[in-house]
mmCIF file of C-alpha atoms in Angstrom:
data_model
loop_
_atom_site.group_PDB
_atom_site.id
_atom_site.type_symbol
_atom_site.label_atom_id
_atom_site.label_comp_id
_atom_site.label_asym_id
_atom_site.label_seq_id
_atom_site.Cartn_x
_atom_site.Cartn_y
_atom_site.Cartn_z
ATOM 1 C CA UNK A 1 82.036 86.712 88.144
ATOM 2 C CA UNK A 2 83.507 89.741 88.823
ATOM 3 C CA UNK A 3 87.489 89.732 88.443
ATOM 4 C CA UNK A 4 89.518 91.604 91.103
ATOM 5 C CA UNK A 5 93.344 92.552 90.861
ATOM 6 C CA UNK A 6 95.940 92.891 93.035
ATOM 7 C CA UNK A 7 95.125 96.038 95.059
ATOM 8 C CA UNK A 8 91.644 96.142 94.524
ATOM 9 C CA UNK A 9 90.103 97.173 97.811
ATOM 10 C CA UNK A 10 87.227 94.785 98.392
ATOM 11 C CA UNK A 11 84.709 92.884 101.382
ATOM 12 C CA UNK A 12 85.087 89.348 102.168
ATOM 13 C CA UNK A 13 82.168 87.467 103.378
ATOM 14 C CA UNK A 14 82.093 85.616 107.007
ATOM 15 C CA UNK A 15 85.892 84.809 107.740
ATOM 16 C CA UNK A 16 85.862 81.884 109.810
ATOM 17 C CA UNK A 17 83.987 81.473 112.839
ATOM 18 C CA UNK A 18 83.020 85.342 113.025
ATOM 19 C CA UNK A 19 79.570 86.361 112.898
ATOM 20 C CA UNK A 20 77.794 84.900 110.023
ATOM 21 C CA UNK A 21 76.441 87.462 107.486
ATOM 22 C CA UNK A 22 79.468 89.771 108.047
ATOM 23 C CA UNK A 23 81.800 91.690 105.683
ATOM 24 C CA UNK A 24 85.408 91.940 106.377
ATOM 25 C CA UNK A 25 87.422 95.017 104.772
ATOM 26 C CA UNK A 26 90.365 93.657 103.073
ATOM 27 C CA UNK A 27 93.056 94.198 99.544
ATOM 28 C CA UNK A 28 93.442 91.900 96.997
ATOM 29 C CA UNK A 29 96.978 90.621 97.080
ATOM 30 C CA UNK A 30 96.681 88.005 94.542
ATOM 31 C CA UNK A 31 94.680 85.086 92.667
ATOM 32 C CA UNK A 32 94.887 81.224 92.623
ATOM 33 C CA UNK A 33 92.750 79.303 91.390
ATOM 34 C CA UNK A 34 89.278 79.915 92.096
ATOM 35 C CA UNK A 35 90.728 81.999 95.217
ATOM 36 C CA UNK A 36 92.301 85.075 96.349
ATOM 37 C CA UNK A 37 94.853 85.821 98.605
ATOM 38 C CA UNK A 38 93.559 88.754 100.831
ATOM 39 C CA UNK A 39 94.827 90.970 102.892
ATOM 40 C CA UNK A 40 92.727 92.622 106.324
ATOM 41 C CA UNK A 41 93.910 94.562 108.714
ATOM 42 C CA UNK A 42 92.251 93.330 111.880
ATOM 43 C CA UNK A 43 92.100 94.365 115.712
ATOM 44 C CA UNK A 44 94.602 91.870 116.846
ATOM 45 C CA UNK A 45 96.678 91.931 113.909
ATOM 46 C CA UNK A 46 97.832 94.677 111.821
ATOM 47 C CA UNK A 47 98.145 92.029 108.534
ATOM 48 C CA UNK A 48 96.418 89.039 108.351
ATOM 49 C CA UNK A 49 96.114 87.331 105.279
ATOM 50 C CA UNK A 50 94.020 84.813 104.373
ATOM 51 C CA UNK A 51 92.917 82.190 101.256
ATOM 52 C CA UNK A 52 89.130 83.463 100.181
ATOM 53 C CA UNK A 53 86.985 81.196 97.535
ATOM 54 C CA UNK A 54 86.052 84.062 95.042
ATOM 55 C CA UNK A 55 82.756 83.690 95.205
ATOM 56 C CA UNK A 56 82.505 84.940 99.262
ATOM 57 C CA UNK A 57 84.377 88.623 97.687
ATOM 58 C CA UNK A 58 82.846 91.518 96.623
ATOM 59 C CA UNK A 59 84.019 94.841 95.905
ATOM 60 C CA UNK A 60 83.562 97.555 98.067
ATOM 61 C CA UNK A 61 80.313 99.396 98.030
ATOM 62 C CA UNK A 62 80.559 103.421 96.826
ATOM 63 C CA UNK A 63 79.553 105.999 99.791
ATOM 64 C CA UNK A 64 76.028 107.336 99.936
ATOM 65 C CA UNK A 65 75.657 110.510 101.708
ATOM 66 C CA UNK A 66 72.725 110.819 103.951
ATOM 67 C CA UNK A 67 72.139 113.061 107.005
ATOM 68 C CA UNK A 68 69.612 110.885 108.798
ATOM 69 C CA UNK A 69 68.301 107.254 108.656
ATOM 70 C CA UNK A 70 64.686 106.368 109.390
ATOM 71 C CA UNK A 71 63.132 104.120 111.760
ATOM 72 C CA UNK A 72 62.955 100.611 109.697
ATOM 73 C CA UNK A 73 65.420 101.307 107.865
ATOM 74 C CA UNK A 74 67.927 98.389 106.600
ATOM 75 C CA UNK A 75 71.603 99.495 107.208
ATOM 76 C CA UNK A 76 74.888 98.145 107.668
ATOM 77 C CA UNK A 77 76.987 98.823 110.481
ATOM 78 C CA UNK A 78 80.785 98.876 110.997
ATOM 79 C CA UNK A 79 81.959 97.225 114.425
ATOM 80 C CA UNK A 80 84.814 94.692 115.366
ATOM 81 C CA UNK A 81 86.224 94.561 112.113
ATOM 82 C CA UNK A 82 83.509 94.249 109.940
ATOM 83 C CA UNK A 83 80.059 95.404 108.797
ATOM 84 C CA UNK A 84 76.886 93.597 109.186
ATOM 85 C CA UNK A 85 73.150 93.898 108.548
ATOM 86 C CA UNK A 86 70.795 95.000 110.856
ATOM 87 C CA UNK A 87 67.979 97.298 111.167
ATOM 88 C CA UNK A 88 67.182 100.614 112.698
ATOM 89 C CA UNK A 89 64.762 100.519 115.682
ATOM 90 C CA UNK A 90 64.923 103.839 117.397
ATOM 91 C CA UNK A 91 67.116 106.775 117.443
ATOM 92 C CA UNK A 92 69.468 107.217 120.619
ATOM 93 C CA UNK A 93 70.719 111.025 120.248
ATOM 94 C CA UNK A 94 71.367 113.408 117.682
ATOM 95 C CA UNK A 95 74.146 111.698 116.852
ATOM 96 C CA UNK A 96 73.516 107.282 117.870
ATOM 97 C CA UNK A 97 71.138 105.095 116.293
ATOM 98 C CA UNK A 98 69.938 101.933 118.124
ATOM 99 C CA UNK A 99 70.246 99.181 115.569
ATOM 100 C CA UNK A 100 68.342 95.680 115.554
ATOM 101 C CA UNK A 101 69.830 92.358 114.158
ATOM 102 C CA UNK A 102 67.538 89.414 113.429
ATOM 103 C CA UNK A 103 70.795 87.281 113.515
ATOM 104 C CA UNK A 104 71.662 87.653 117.336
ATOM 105 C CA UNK A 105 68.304 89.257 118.246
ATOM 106 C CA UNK A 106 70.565 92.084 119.744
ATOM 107 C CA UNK A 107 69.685 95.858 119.889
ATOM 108 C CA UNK A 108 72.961 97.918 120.147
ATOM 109 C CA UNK A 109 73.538 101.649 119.665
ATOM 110 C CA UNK A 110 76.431 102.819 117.112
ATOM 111 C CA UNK A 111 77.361 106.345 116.305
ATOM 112 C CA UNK A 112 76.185 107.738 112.692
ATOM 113 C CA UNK A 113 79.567 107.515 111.442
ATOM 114 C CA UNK A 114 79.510 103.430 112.265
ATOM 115 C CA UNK A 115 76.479 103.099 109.532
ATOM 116 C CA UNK A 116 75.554 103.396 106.287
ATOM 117 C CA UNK A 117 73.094 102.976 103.733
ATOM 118 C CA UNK A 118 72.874 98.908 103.064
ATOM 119 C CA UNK A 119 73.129 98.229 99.419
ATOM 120 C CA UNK A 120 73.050 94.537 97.511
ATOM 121 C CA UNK A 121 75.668 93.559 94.847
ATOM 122 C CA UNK A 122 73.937 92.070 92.246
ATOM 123 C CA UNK A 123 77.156 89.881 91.047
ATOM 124 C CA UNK A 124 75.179 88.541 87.531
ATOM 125 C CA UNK A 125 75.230 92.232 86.653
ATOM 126 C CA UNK A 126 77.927 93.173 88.503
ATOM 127 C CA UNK A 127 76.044 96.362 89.998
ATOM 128 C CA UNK A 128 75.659 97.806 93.210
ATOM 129 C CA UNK A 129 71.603 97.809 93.795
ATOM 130 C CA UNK A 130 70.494 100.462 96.228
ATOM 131 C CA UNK A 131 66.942 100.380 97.670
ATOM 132 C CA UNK A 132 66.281 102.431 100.718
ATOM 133 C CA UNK A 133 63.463 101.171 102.439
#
């Protein structure tokens, strides 16, 4: 299991009653136990910190640079503190994609900037595992 120290900026996996299969941006501020004390900065509060089991924290995924995303394509999306998984179903503008997500069975358009290539950490091997579909 992958060890994080105090600092380390990672995601935290569905805080509370929040939508399920969301990541929440947050820092490491310490470790008890089997749990870390994390830090997020949310919309209603600047610092919030909260007890995580370690096994719901992963670290932050590296940028991949693309231009465009296809239609189909698997992506995660940053909105109301936290990135989920959905899928691209058509392109809005230039600049908005319209993105599906089999959890709500919603279809809501987010700027380019909002998304970004969805990649799987693969905690056994402790690797980021990119596979654009």
């Amino acid at each position: 299991m992958t060890r994080f120290k105090r600092g380390d900026h990672v995601e935290v996996k569905d805080l509370g009653s929040r939508f399920i299969g969301s990541y929440y941006d947050g820092n490491i501020i310490s470790k008890f136990r089997n749990e870390y004390i994390v830090q997020f900065r949310t919309l209603l509060e600047n610092y919030h910190r909260e007890f995580v089991k370690a096994e719901k924290v992963r670290p932050k995924p590296a940028f991949v640079e693309v231009s465009s995303f296809r239609l189909g394509e698997t992506v995660d999306v940053y909105a109301n503190d936290g990135s989920r998984t959905g899928r691209i179903i058509s392109k809005f503008s230039e600049s908005e994609y319209v993105v599906h997500f089999d959890s709500t069975n919603q279809d809501i358009t987010y700027p380019f900037p909002n998304i970004r290539v969805h990649q799987e950490w693969d905690a056994a091997n402790e690797v980021w595992v990119y596979a654009r579909n």
